[in-house]
mmCIF file of C-alpha atoms in Angstrom:
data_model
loop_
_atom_site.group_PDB
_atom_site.id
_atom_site.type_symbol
_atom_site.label_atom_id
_atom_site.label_comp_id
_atom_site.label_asym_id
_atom_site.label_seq_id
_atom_site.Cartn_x
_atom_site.Cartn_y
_atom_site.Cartn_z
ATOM 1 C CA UNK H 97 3.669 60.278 0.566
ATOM 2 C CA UNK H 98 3.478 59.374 -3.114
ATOM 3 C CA UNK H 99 7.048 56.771 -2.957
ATOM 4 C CA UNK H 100 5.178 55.393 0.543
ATOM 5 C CA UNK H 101 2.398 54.591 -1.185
ATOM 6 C CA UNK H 102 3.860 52.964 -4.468
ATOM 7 C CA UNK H 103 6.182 50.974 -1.761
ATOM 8 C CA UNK H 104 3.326 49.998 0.081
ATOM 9 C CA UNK H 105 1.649 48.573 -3.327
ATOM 10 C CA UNK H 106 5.313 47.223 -5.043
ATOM 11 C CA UNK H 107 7.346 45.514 -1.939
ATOM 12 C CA UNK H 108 4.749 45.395 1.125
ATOM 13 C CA UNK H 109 7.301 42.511 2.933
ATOM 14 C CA UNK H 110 9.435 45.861 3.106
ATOM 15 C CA UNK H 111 7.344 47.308 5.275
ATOM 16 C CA UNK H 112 7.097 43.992 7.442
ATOM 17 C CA UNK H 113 10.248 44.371 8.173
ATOM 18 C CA UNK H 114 11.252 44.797 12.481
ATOM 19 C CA UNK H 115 12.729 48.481 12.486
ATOM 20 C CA UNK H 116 16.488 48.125 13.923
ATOM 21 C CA UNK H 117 17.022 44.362 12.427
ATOM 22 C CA UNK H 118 19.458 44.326 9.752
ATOM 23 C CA UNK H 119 17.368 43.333 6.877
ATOM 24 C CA UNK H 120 15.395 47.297 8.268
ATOM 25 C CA UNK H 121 19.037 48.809 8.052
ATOM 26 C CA UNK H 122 20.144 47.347 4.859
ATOM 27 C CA UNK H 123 16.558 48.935 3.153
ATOM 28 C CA UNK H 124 17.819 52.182 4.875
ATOM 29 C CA UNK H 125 20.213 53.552 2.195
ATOM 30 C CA UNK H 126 17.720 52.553 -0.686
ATOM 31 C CA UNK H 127 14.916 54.635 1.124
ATOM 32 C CA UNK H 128 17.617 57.611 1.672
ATOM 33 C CA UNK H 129 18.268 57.460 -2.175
ATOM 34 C CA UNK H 130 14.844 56.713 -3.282
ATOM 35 C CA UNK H 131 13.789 60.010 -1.284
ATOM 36 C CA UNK H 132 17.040 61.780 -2.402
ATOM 37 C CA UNK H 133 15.655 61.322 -6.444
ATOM 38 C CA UNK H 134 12.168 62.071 -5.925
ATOM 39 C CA UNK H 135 12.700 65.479 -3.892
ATOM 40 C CA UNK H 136 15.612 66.521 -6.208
ATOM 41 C CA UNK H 137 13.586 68.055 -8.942
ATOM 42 C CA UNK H 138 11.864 70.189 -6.409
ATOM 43 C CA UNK H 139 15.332 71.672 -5.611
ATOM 44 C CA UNK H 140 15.355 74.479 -8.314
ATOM 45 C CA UNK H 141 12.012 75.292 -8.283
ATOM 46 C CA UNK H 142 11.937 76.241 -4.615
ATOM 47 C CA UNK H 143 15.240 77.244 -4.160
ATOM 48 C CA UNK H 144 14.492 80.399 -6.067
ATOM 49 C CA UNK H 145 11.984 81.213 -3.208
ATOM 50 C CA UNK H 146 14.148 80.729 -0.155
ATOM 51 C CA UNK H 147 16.800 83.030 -1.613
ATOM 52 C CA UNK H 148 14.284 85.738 -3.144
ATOM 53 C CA UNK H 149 13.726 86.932 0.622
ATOM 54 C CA UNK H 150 17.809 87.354 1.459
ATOM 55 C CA UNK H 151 19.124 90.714 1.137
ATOM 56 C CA UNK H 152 22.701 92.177 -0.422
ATOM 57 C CA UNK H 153 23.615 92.270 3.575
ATOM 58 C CA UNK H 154 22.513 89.190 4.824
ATOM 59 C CA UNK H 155 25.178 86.575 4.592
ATOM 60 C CA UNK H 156 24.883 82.808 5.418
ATOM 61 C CA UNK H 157 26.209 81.520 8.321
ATOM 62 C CA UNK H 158 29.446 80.078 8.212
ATOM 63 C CA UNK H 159 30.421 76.235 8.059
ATOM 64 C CA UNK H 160 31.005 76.327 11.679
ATOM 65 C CA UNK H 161 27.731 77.852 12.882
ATOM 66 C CA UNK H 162 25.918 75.856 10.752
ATOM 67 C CA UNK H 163 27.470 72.798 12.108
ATOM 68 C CA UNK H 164 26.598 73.545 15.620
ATOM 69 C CA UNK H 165 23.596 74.439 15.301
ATOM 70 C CA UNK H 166 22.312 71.265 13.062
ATOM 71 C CA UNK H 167 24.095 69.262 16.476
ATOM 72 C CA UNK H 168 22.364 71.545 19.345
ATOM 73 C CA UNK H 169 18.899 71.529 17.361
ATOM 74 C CA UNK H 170 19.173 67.623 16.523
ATOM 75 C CA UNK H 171 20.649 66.654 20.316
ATOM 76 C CA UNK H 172 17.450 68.707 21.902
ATOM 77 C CA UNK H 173 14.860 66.975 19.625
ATOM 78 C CA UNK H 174 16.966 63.200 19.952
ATOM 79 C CA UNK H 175 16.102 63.644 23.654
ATOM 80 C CA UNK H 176 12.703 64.898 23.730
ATOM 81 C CA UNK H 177 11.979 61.837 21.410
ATOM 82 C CA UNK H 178 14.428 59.442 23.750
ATOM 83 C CA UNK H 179 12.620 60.688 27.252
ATOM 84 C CA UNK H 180 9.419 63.096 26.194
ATOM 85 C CA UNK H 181 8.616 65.586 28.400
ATOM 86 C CA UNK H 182 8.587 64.680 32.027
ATOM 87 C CA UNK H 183 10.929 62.118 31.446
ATOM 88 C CA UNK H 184 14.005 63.202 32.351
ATOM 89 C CA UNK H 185 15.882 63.218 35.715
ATOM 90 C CA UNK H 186 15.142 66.767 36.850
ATOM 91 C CA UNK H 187 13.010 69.336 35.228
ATOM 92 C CA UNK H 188 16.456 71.117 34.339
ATOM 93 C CA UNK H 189 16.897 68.341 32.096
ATOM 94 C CA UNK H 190 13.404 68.795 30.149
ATOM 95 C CA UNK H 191 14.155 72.754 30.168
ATOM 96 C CA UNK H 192 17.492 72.417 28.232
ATOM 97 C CA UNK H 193 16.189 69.843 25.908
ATOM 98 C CA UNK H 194 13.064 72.492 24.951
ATOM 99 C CA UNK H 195 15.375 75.072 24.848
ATOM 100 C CA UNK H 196 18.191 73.221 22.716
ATOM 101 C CA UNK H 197 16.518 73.257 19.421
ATOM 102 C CA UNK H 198 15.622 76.841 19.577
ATOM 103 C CA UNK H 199 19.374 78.211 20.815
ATOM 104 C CA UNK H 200 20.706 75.917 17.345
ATOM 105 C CA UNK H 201 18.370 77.353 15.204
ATOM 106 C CA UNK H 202 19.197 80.394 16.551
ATOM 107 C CA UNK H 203 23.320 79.711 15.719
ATOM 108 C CA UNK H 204 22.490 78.131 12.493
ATOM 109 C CA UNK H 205 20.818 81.825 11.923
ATOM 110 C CA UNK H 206 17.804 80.825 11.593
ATOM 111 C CA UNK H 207 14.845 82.435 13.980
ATOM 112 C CA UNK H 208 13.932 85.647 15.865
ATOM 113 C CA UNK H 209 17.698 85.659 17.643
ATOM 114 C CA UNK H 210 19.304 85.481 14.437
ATOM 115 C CA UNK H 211 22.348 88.326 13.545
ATOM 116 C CA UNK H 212 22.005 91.387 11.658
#
């Protein structure tokens, strides 16, 4: 919120900008590194937390998994933001796109269905 802010103050015509021009696309890659820099000290003080909970037994999913279940959880929540709710063809549609995110998480080992 901090680097929106400053932006906002240092280069409003930025902002301005139409999203999905090219001047908006070119920016792109500045904002991913911008937000890359800032959040990267915040990396090994919170890291310590996520792996404090993980047990001897518990092992990370593998490449694969992982993989599939960033595509299944990122396809369900592309289409709920492309259509909404409601918005799709059939209700079997809507259904899948609910349940996508929650069956990659789930993969990715992540959730209630994850292994033991």
């Amino acid at each position: 919120m901090l680097v929106i802010g400053l932006g906002f103050w240092l280069a409003p015509e930025v902002f301005a900008l139409t999203p999905g021009c090219g001047a908006w696309w070119a920016w792109r890659p500045l904002w991913v590194a911008v937000f890359a820099m800032v959040t990267l000290p915040f990396l090994p003080v919170f890291s310590r937390y996520e792996r404090a909970g993980a047990s001897a037994k518990q092992q990370s999913a593998g490449m694969i998994r992982l993989f599939a279940g960033c595509i299944l959880t990122c396809a369900g929540l592309g289409y709920l933001a492309l259509k909404g709710i409601g918005g799709g063809p059939s209700w079997l549609h809507d259904a899948a796109a609910l349940a996508l995110p929650f069956i990659g998480a789930a993969c990715a080992g992540f959730g209630p269905l994850k292994r033991a």
